[in-house]
PDB file of C-alpha atoms in Angstrom:
ATOM      1  CA  MET N   1       0.000   0.000   0.000  1.00 61.00           C
ATOM      2  CA  THR N   2       1.253   3.478  -0.833  1.00 70.00           C
ATOM      3  CA  SER N   3       1.196   6.202   1.794  1.00 82.00           C
ATOM      4  CA  PRO N   4      -1.979   8.308   1.932  1.00 90.00           C
ATOM      5  CA  ALA N   5       0.320  11.324   2.087  1.00 85.00           C
ATOM      6  CA  ASN N   6       1.236  10.636  -1.549  1.00 89.00           C
ATOM      7  CA  TRP N   7      -2.329  10.311  -2.830  1.00 95.00           C
ATOM      8  CA  THR N   8      -3.458  13.058  -5.175  1.00 95.00           C
ATOM      9  CA  PHE N   9      -6.834  11.381  -5.762  1.00 97.00           C
ATOM     10  CA  VAL N  10      -8.920   8.904  -3.748  1.00 98.00           C
ATOM     11  CA  LEU N  11     -11.744   6.748  -5.106  1.00 98.00           C
ATOM     12  CA  ALA N  12     -14.166   5.610  -2.395  1.00 98.00           C
ATOM     13  CA  THR N  13     -16.549   3.278  -4.149  1.00 98.00           C
ATOM     14  CA  ASP N  14     -19.389   0.871  -3.626  1.00 98.00           C
ATOM     15  CA  LEU N  15     -18.844  -2.532  -5.245  1.00 96.00           C
ATOM     16  CA  ASP N  16     -21.973  -4.258  -6.595  1.00 94.00           C
ATOM     17  CA  GLY N  17     -23.395  -2.330  -9.515  1.00 95.00           C
ATOM     18  CA  THR N  18     -20.712   0.367  -9.181  1.00 97.00           C
ATOM     19  CA  PHE N  19     -17.017  -0.637  -9.172  1.00 97.00           C
ATOM     20  CA  LEU N  20     -18.143  -4.096 -10.310  1.00 95.00           C
ATOM     21  CA  GLY N  21     -20.741  -2.696 -12.702  1.00 95.00           C
ATOM     22  CA  GLY N  22     -20.568  -2.071 -16.433  1.00 94.00           C
ATOM     23  CA  SER N  23     -19.032  -4.283 -19.089  1.00 92.00           C
ATOM     24  CA  ALA N  24     -15.866  -6.314 -18.638  1.00 90.00           C
ATOM     25  CA  ALA N  25     -14.038  -3.888 -20.941  1.00 91.00           C
ATOM     26  CA  GLN N  26     -15.197  -0.870 -18.899  1.00 94.00           C
ATOM     27  CA  ARG N  27     -14.075  -2.471 -15.654  1.00 94.00           C
ATOM     28  CA  GLU N  28     -10.737  -3.533 -17.136  1.00 92.00           C
ATOM     29  CA  GLU N  29     -10.054   0.023 -18.334  1.00 94.00           C
ATOM     30  CA  LEU N  30     -10.737   1.536 -14.902  1.00 96.00           C
ATOM     31  CA  TYR N  31      -8.843  -1.176 -13.006  1.00 95.00           C
ATOM     32  CA  ASP N  32      -5.813  -0.891 -15.297  1.00 94.00           C
ATOM     33  CA  TRP N  33      -5.859   2.889 -14.922  1.00 96.00           C
ATOM     34  CA  ILE N  34      -5.814   2.523 -11.126  1.00 96.00           C
ATOM     35  CA  ARG N  35      -2.920   0.058 -11.295  1.00 94.00           C
ATOM     36  CA  ARG N  36      -0.914   2.378 -13.571  1.00 95.00           C
ATOM     37  CA  HIS N  37      -1.346   5.260 -11.101  1.00 96.00           C
ATOM     38  CA  ARG N  38      -1.186   3.206  -7.901  1.00 93.00           C
ATOM     39  CA  ASP N  39       1.472   5.366  -6.231  1.00 93.00           C
ATOM     40  CA  GLU N  40      -0.783   8.417  -6.335  1.00 95.00           C
ATOM     41  CA  VAL N  41      -4.334   6.999  -6.346  1.00 97.00           C
ATOM     42  CA  GLY N  42      -5.932   5.730  -3.144  1.00 97.00           C
ATOM     43  CA  LEU N  43      -8.694   3.123  -3.323  1.00 97.00           C
ATOM     44  CA  VAL N  44     -11.316   2.556  -0.623  1.00 98.00           C
ATOM     45  CA  PHE N  45     -14.113   0.008  -0.990  1.00 98.00           C
ATOM     46  CA  VAL N  46     -17.271   1.311   0.699  1.00 98.00           C
ATOM     47  CA  THR N  47     -19.606  -1.637   0.514  1.00 96.00           C
ATOM     48  CA  GLY N  48     -22.197  -3.849   2.116  1.00 92.00           C
ATOM     49  CA  ARG N  49     -19.904  -6.784   1.468  1.00 91.00           C
ATOM     50  CA  ASP N  50     -17.879  -8.483   4.199  1.00 89.00           C
ATOM     51  CA  PRO N  51     -14.053  -8.800   4.373  1.00 90.00           C
ATOM     52  CA  GLU N  52     -14.029 -12.440   3.214  1.00 89.00           C
ATOM     53  CA  TYR N  53     -15.797 -11.528  -0.020  1.00 89.00           C
ATOM     54  CA  ILE N  54     -13.274  -8.761  -0.749  1.00 92.00           C
ATOM     55  CA  GLU N  55     -10.327 -11.075  -0.116  1.00 90.00           C
ATOM     56  CA  ALA N  56     -11.727 -13.569  -2.636  1.00 87.00           C
ATOM     57  CA  LEU N  57     -12.617 -10.880  -5.180  1.00 88.00           C
ATOM     58  CA  CYS N  58      -9.160  -9.301  -5.225  1.00 89.00           C
ATOM     59  CA  GLY N  59      -7.251 -12.506  -4.672  1.00 81.00           C
ATOM     60  CA  ASP N  60      -8.449 -14.540  -7.648  1.00 66.00           C
ATOM     61  CA  GLY N  61     -11.407 -12.692  -9.131  1.00 54.00           C
ATOM     62  CA  ALA N  62     -13.954 -15.061  -7.583  1.00 49.00           C
ATOM     63  CA  ASP N  63     -17.353 -13.451  -8.039  1.00 48.00           C
ATOM     64  CA  ALA N  64     -19.926 -15.940  -9.220  1.00 41.00           C
ATOM     65  CA  TRP N  65     -22.759 -13.455  -9.721  1.00 44.00           C
ATOM     66  CA  ARG N  66     -20.949 -11.675 -12.581  1.00 48.00           C
ATOM     67  CA  GLY N  67     -19.812 -14.813 -14.368  1.00 53.00           C
ATOM     68  CA  ASP N  68     -16.434 -13.391 -15.435  1.00 59.00           C
ATOM     69  CA  ARG N  69     -13.004 -13.072 -13.884  1.00 62.00           C
ATOM     70  CA  VAL N  70     -11.872  -9.476 -14.231  1.00 73.00           C
ATOM     71  CA  VAL N  71      -9.717  -9.333 -11.103  1.00 82.00           C
ATOM     72  CA  ALA N  72     -10.284  -6.164  -9.093  1.00 90.00           C
ATOM     73  CA  PRO N  73      -7.294  -4.251  -7.691  1.00 93.00           C
ATOM     74  CA  TRP N  74      -6.716  -4.498  -3.971  1.00 94.00           C
ATOM     75  CA  PRO N  75      -8.075  -1.534  -2.016  1.00 96.00           C
ATOM     76  CA  ASP N  76      -6.005   0.352   0.534  1.00 96.00           C
ATOM     77  CA  PHE N  77      -8.858   0.455   3.041  1.00 97.00           C
ATOM     78  CA  VAL N  78     -12.341  -0.999   3.389  1.00 97.00           C
ATOM     79  CA  VAL N  79     -15.485   0.515   4.848  1.00 97.00           C
ATOM     80  CA  GLY N  80     -17.500  -2.686   4.764  1.00 95.00           C
ATOM     81  CA  ASP N  81     -20.704  -4.219   6.067  1.00 93.00           C
ATOM     82  CA  VAL N  82     -22.676  -1.024   5.243  1.00 93.00           C
ATOM     83  CA  GLY N  83     -20.274   1.085   7.285  1.00 95.00           C
ATOM     84  CA  THR N  84     -20.088  -1.159  10.362  1.00 96.00           C
ATOM     85  CA  THR N  85     -16.562  -2.359   9.507  1.00 96.00           C
ATOM     86  CA  ILE N  86     -13.575  -0.025   9.031  1.00 97.00           C
ATOM     87  CA  ALA N  87     -10.500  -1.949   7.983  1.00 96.00           C
ATOM     88  CA  GLY N  88      -7.038  -1.771   6.506  1.00 96.00           C
ATOM     89  CA  VAL N  89      -5.604  -4.176   3.948  1.00 94.00           C
ATOM     90  CA  GLN N  90      -2.273  -5.911   4.442  1.00 88.00           C
ATOM     91  CA  GLY N  91      -0.834  -8.992   2.793  1.00 88.00           C
ATOM     92  CA  GLY N  92      -4.076 -10.006   1.134  1.00 89.00           C
ATOM     93  CA  ARG N  93      -6.119  -9.751   4.324  1.00 93.00           C
ATOM     94  CA  VAL N  94      -8.748  -7.232   5.392  1.00 94.00           C
ATOM     95  CA  ALA N  95      -8.134  -6.386   9.047  1.00 94.00           C
ATOM     96  CA  PRO N  96     -10.512  -4.215  11.139  1.00 94.00           C
ATOM     97  CA  LEU N  97      -9.007  -1.089  12.715  1.00 95.00           C
ATOM     98  CA  ASP N  98      -9.952  -1.256  16.392  1.00 94.00           C
ATOM     99  CA  ASP N  99      -9.536   2.433  17.145  1.00 94.00           C
ATOM    100  CA  LEU N 100     -11.814   3.493  14.291  1.00 94.00           C
ATOM    101  CA  GLU N 101     -14.424   0.893  15.195  1.00 95.00           C
ATOM    102  CA  ALA N 102     -14.734   1.785  18.893  1.00 95.00           C
ATOM    103  CA  HIS N 103     -17.756   4.040  18.366  1.00 95.00           C
ATOM    104  CA  ILE N 104     -19.409   1.337  16.221  1.00 96.00           C
ATOM    105  CA  ARG N 105     -19.002  -1.282  18.956  1.00 96.00           C
ATOM    106  CA  ASP N 106     -20.386   1.140  21.531  1.00 96.00           C
ATOM    107  CA  ALA N 107     -23.428   1.984  19.398  1.00 95.00           C
ATOM    108  CA  TRP N 108     -24.093  -1.669  18.634  1.00 97.00           C
ATOM    109  CA  GLY N 109     -23.805  -2.889  22.223  1.00 95.00           C
ATOM    110  CA  ASN N 110     -23.885  -6.607  21.298  1.00 94.00           C
ATOM    111  CA  ARG N 111     -27.605  -6.412  20.541  1.00 96.00           C
ATOM    112  CA  GLY N 112     -27.562  -8.912  17.677  1.00 96.00           C
ATOM    113  CA  ASP N 113     -29.347 -11.684  19.577  1.00 96.00           C
ATOM    114  CA  TRP N 114     -31.980  -9.266  20.865  1.00 97.00           C
ATOM    115  CA  ILE N 115     -32.653  -8.009  17.319  1.00 97.00           C
ATOM    116  CA  ARG N 116     -33.041 -11.576  16.046  1.00 96.00           C
ATOM    117  CA  GLU N 117     -35.549 -12.287  18.801  1.00 97.00           C
ATOM    118  CA  VAL N 118     -37.565  -9.133  18.057  1.00 98.00           C
ATOM    119  CA  LEU N 119     -37.748 -10.017  14.351  1.00 97.00           C
ATOM    120  CA  ARG N 120     -37.968 -13.807  14.749  1.00 95.00           C
ATOM    121  CA  ASP N 121     -41.546 -14.041  13.452  1.00 95.00           C
ATOM    122  CA  ALA N 122     -41.639 -10.782  11.509  1.00 97.00           C
ATOM    123  CA  PRO N 123     -43.407 -11.246   8.159  1.00 97.00           C
ATOM    124  CA  GLY N 124     -41.411 -10.656   4.992  1.00 97.00           C
ATOM    125  CA  LEU N 125     -38.002 -11.013   6.651  1.00 97.00           C
ATOM    126  CA  VAL N 126     -35.571 -13.933   6.336  1.00 97.00           C
ATOM    127  CA  GLU N 127     -32.181 -13.510   7.999  1.00 96.00           C
ATOM    128  CA  GLN N 128     -29.173 -13.649   5.695  1.00 94.00           C
ATOM    129  CA  ASP N 129     -26.798 -16.525   6.353  1.00 89.00           C
ATOM    130  CA  THR N 130     -23.636 -14.384   6.577  1.00 82.00           C
ATOM    131  CA  ALA N 131     -22.398 -13.709  10.106  1.00 79.00           C
ATOM    132  CA  PHE N 132     -21.815  -9.973  10.561  1.00 89.00           C
ATOM    133  CA  ARG N 133     -20.142  -8.403  13.607  1.00 91.00           C
ATOM    134  CA  HIS N 134     -22.093  -5.161  14.070  1.00 95.00           C
ATOM    135  CA  ARG N 135     -25.251  -5.602  12.012  1.00 95.00           C
ATOM    136  CA  VAL N 136     -28.087  -8.047  11.383  1.00 96.00           C
ATOM    137  CA  SER N 137     -29.288  -8.330   7.792  1.00 96.00           C
ATOM    138  CA  TYR N 138     -32.372  -9.821   6.178  1.00 96.00           C
ATOM    139  CA  HIS N 139     -33.813 -10.664   2.801  1.00 96.00           C
ATOM    140  CA  TRP N 140     -36.811  -8.335   2.519  1.00 97.00           C
ATOM    141  CA  ASP N 141     -40.159  -9.065   0.856  1.00 97.00           C
ATOM    142  CA  PRO N 142     -42.005  -5.738   0.506  1.00 95.00           C
ATOM    143  CA  ASP N 143     -45.337  -7.450  -0.147  1.00 96.00           C
ATOM    144  CA  ALA N 144     -45.301  -9.376   3.135  1.00 97.00           C
ATOM    145  CA  TYR N 145     -43.372  -6.903   5.312  1.00 96.00           C
ATOM    146  CA  ASP N 146     -45.038  -5.163   8.259  1.00 97.00           C
ATOM    147  CA  PRO N 147     -43.265  -1.875   9.132  1.00 95.00           C
ATOM    148  CA  GLU N 148     -44.557  -2.141  12.697  1.00 97.00           C
ATOM    149  CA  SER N 149     -42.202  -5.062  13.299  1.00 97.00           C
ATOM    150  CA  ILE N 150     -39.174  -2.771  13.435  1.00 97.00           C
ATOM    151  CA  ARG N 151     -40.679  -0.219  15.813  1.00 97.00           C
ATOM    152  CA  PRO N 152     -38.866  -1.645  18.902  1.00 97.00           C
ATOM    153  CA  LEU N 153     -35.548  -1.400  17.046  1.00 97.00           C
ATOM    154  CA  LYS N 154     -36.010   2.255  16.195  1.00 96.00           C
ATOM    155  CA  GLU N 155     -37.157   3.004  19.727  1.00 97.00           C
ATOM    156  CA  ALA N 156     -33.901   1.414  20.931  1.00 97.00           C
ATOM    157  CA  GLY N 157     -31.871   3.821  18.795  1.00 96.00           C
ATOM    158  CA  LEU N 158     -30.971   1.423  15.990  1.00 97.00           C
ATOM    159  CA  ASP N 159     -31.161   2.344  12.299  1.00 96.00           C
ATOM    160  CA  VAL N 160     -33.005   0.267   9.707  1.00 95.00           C
ATOM    161  CA  LEU N 161     -31.982   0.547   6.067  1.00 91.00           C
ATOM    162  CA  ILE N 162     -33.745  -0.972   3.053  1.00 91.00           C
ATOM    163  CA  SER N 163     -31.858  -1.187  -0.251  1.00 85.00           C
ATOM    164  CA  HIS N 164     -31.697  -2.948  -3.623  1.00 82.00           C
ATOM    165  CA  GLY N 165     -35.442  -3.536  -3.253  1.00 86.00           C
ATOM    166  CA  CYS N 166     -34.713  -6.779  -1.407  1.00 92.00           C
ATOM    167  CA  TYR N 167     -32.457  -6.204   1.635  1.00 92.00           C
ATOM    168  CA  LEU N 168     -33.089  -4.871   5.123  1.00 95.00           C
ATOM    169  CA  ASP N 169     -30.147  -4.051   7.391  1.00 95.00           C
ATOM    170  CA  VAL N 170     -30.321  -3.289  11.105  1.00 97.00           C
ATOM    171  CA  LEU N 171     -27.386  -1.025  11.967  1.00 96.00           C
ATOM    172  CA  PRO N 172     -26.018   0.809  15.009  1.00 97.00           C
ATOM    173  CA  GLY N 173     -27.604   4.226  15.308  1.00 96.00           C
ATOM    174  CA  GLY N 174     -25.777   6.863  13.271  1.00 94.00           C
ATOM    175  CA  VAL N 175     -23.484   4.335  11.604  1.00 96.00           C
ATOM    176  CA  SER N 176     -23.536   3.943   7.828  1.00 95.00           C
ATOM    177  CA  LYS N 177     -21.251   4.256   4.820  1.00 97.00           C
ATOM    178  CA  GLY N 178     -20.896   8.043   4.780  1.00 97.00           C
ATOM    179  CA  PRO N 179     -20.074   8.709   8.449  1.00 96.00           C
ATOM    180  CA  SER N 180     -17.635   5.782   8.612  1.00 97.00           C
ATOM    181  CA  LEU N 181     -15.886   6.951   5.446  1.00 98.00           C
ATOM    182  CA  MET N 182     -15.528  10.466   6.852  1.00 97.00           C
ATOM    183  CA  ARG N 183     -13.962   9.061  10.034  1.00 96.00           C
ATOM    184  CA  LEU N 184     -11.431   7.195   7.911  1.00 97.00           C
ATOM    185  CA  ILE N 185     -10.666  10.259   5.773  1.00 96.00           C
ATOM    186  CA  ALA N 186     -10.119  12.375   8.887  1.00 95.00           C
ATOM    187  CA  GLN N 187      -7.885   9.737  10.479  1.00 94.00           C
ATOM    188  CA  LEU N 188      -5.734   9.529   7.344  1.00 94.00           C
ATOM    189  CA  GLY N 189      -5.541  13.302   6.910  1.00 94.00           C
ATOM    190  CA  ILE N 190      -6.858  13.121   3.343  1.00 94.00           C
ATOM    191  CA  ASP N 191      -7.926  16.302   1.531  1.00 95.00           C
ATOM    192  CA  ALA N 192     -11.682  15.827   1.083  1.00 96.00           C
ATOM    193  CA  GLU N 193     -11.593  17.860  -2.143  1.00 96.00           C
ATOM    194  CA  ARG N 194      -9.582  15.046  -3.764  1.00 96.00           C
ATOM    195  CA  VAL N 195     -12.082  12.283  -2.904  1.00 98.00           C
ATOM    196  CA  LEU N 196     -14.738  10.862  -5.241  1.00 98.00           C
ATOM    197  CA  VAL N 197     -17.499   8.654  -3.826  1.00 98.00           C
ATOM    198  CA  ALA N 198     -19.476   6.359  -6.099  1.00 98.00           C
ATOM    199  CA  GLY N 199     -22.614   4.279  -5.677  1.00 98.00           C
ATOM    200  CA  ASP N 200     -25.859   3.045  -7.169  1.00 97.00           C
ATOM    201  CA  THR N 201     -28.350   2.157  -4.399  1.00 94.00           C
ATOM    202  CA  LEU N 202     -30.018   3.769  -1.419  1.00 93.00           C
ATOM    203  CA  ASN N 203     -27.487   2.394   1.060  1.00 93.00           C
ATOM    204  CA  ASP N 204     -24.956   4.677  -0.683  1.00 96.00           C
ATOM    205  CA  LEU N 205     -26.972   7.834   0.022  1.00 97.00           C
ATOM    206  CA  THR N 206     -25.021   8.885   3.122  1.00 97.00           C
ATOM    207  CA  MET N 207     -21.824   8.950   1.042  1.00 98.00           C
ATOM    208  CA  PHE N 208     -23.349  11.589  -1.236  1.00 98.00           C
ATOM    209  CA  GLN N 209     -24.730  13.506   1.747  1.00 98.00           C
ATOM    210  CA  THR N 210     -21.164  14.095   2.989  1.00 97.00           C
ATOM    211  CA  GLY N 211     -20.713  16.792   0.327  1.00 97.00           C
ATOM    212  CA  LEU N 212     -17.832  14.923  -1.306  1.00 98.00           C
ATOM    213  CA  ALA N 213     -17.725  14.812  -5.102  1.00 98.00           C
ATOM    214  CA  GLY N 214     -19.994  11.938  -6.079  1.00 98.00           C
ATOM    215  CA  ALA N 215     -20.732   9.612  -8.988  1.00 98.00           C
ATOM    216  CA  VAL N 216     -24.274   8.257  -9.012  1.00 98.00           C
ATOM    217  CA  VAL N 217     -23.490   5.762 -11.749  1.00 98.00           C
ATOM    218  CA  GLY N 218     -25.763   5.001 -14.692  1.00 97.00           C
ATOM    219  CA  GLY N 219     -28.429   2.431 -13.905  1.00 96.00           C
ATOM    220  CA  ALA N 220     -28.697   3.535 -10.266  1.00 97.00           C
ATOM    221  CA  GLU N 221     -31.871   2.889  -8.271  1.00 94.00           C
ATOM    222  CA  GLN N 222     -34.550   5.476  -8.908  1.00 95.00           C
ATOM    223  CA  VAL N 223     -34.878   6.125  -5.177  1.00 94.00           C
ATOM    224  CA  LEU N 224     -31.187   7.097  -5.046  1.00 96.00           C
ATOM    225  CA  LEU N 225     -31.541   9.292  -8.134  1.00 98.00           C
ATOM    226  CA  ASP N 226     -34.484  11.060  -6.499  1.00 98.00           C
ATOM    227  CA  ALA N 227     -32.692  11.459  -3.167  1.00 97.00           C
ATOM    228  CA  THR N 228     -29.557  12.954  -4.731  1.00 98.00           C
ATOM    229  CA  ARG N 229     -31.189  15.135  -7.381  1.00 97.00           C
ATOM    230  CA  ASP N 230     -30.698  18.343  -5.400  1.00 97.00           C
ATOM    231  CA  LEU N 231     -27.229  17.542  -4.033  1.00 97.00           C
ATOM    232  CA  PRO N 232     -24.907  19.894  -5.954  1.00 94.00           C
ATOM    233  CA  ARG N 233     -21.877  17.570  -6.008  1.00 97.00           C
ATOM    234  CA  ALA N 234     -23.706  14.338  -6.860  1.00 98.00           C
ATOM    235  CA  LEU N 235     -23.199  13.788 -10.591  1.00 98.00           C
ATOM    236  CA  HIS N 236     -25.839  11.618 -12.253  1.00 98.00           C
ATOM    237  CA  CYS N 237     -23.621   9.736 -14.696  1.00 98.00           C
ATOM    238  CA  SER N 238     -24.808   8.638 -18.110  1.00 97.00           C
ATOM    239  CA  LEU N 239     -22.559   5.556 -18.132  1.00 97.00           C
ATOM    240  CA  PRO N 240     -22.926   2.486 -15.893  1.00 97.00           C
ATOM    241  CA  GLY N 241     -20.667   1.106 -13.192  1.00 97.00           C
ATOM    242  CA  ALA N 242     -16.932   1.502 -13.728  1.00 97.00           C
ATOM    243  CA  ALA N 243     -17.500   3.652 -16.827  1.00 97.00           C
ATOM    244  CA  GLY N 244     -19.625   6.025 -14.739  1.00 98.00           C
ATOM    245  CA  ILE N 245     -16.808   6.340 -12.211  1.00 98.00           C
ATOM    246  CA  ALA N 246     -14.395   7.221 -15.012  1.00 97.00           C
ATOM    247  CA  GLU N 247     -16.936   9.724 -16.336  1.00 97.00           C
ATOM    248  CA  ALA N 248     -17.045  11.454 -12.941  1.00 98.00           C
ATOM    249  CA  ILE N 249     -13.243  11.537 -12.590  1.00 98.00           C
ATOM    250  CA  ARG N 250     -13.167  13.443 -15.877  1.00 97.00           C
ATOM    251  CA  ALA N 251     -16.136  15.688 -15.028  1.00 97.00           C
ATOM    252  CA  PHE N 252     -14.701  16.765 -11.660  1.00 98.00           C
ATOM    253  CA  ALA N 253     -11.140  17.036 -13.089  1.00 97.00           C
ATOM    254  CA  LEU N 254      -9.812  14.926 -10.236  1.00 97.00           C
ATOM    255  CA  HIS N 255      -6.775  13.634 -12.110  1.00 96.00           C
ATOM    256  CA  PRO N 256      -4.664  15.154 -14.909  1.00 95.00           C
ATOM    257  CA  ASP N 257      -4.560  11.814 -16.768  1.00 95.00           C
ATOM    258  CA  PRO N 258      -8.105  10.419 -16.313  1.00 95.00           C
ATOM    259  CA  PRO N 259      -9.308   7.025 -17.560  1.00 94.00           C
ATOM    260  CA  GLN N 260     -10.637   7.084 -21.103  1.00 89.00           C
ATOM    261  CA  GLU N 261     -14.315   6.881 -21.999  1.00 85.00           C
ATOM    262  CA  LEU N 262     -15.653   3.461 -22.956  1.00 78.00           C
ATOM    263  CA  THR N 263     -19.308   3.379 -23.945  1.00 80.00           C
ATOM    264  CA  SER N 264     -19.500  -0.410 -24.275  1.00 75.00           C
TER     265      SER N 264
END
């Protein structure tokens, strides 16, 4: 990993549908551009994915849902699990940073088992089978879901986030992608004017609400497009995924040698 002091540009990006979105050629162009400028470009994954997924993705390109093997570059840092993990990357491993996670642990308070009990018979919710440290996540059926089921969670100061039209996450109060990213940026002493955030679904909204330059990539959820329409630094890109990120790097003039435009 290069030193953050040397970074002239930082990409803080969601994965599914964003950094991993677009055609294989569009992803390859962006990834190769990052590798060519690795000494001066910082890369932060800001994702709902867990550390194990990222290690597999960057290690050998394993990502069954896409059906191809364009290997993603390793990030320098990870804001994972919808902001409830803040981690560094060393030697092919994603390792949580205890000092930056202290407020997350305090806000969570080991309430996972209590949350599962509250929602045990809640209609329209099936718990995901991935074990998360500071969140509980469900597959969400909007037709069967009863919003009253989450009332005790909100009364207890927890946040509930619905995204992708099929997921419901229970998070520590005040913890999400945007606030956790800003904590990391402050800790690293990064110039916020040199940071681009990128995303495509509602769980990315808090990244755009930080006021950082933002790429709402082509094909984003309508609810995210609506929520960011009046945010002055949230660019609604015409191109999808990785190509949309490249489009925003050019539009905000964040690097003197930006990645080229690929429309297909």
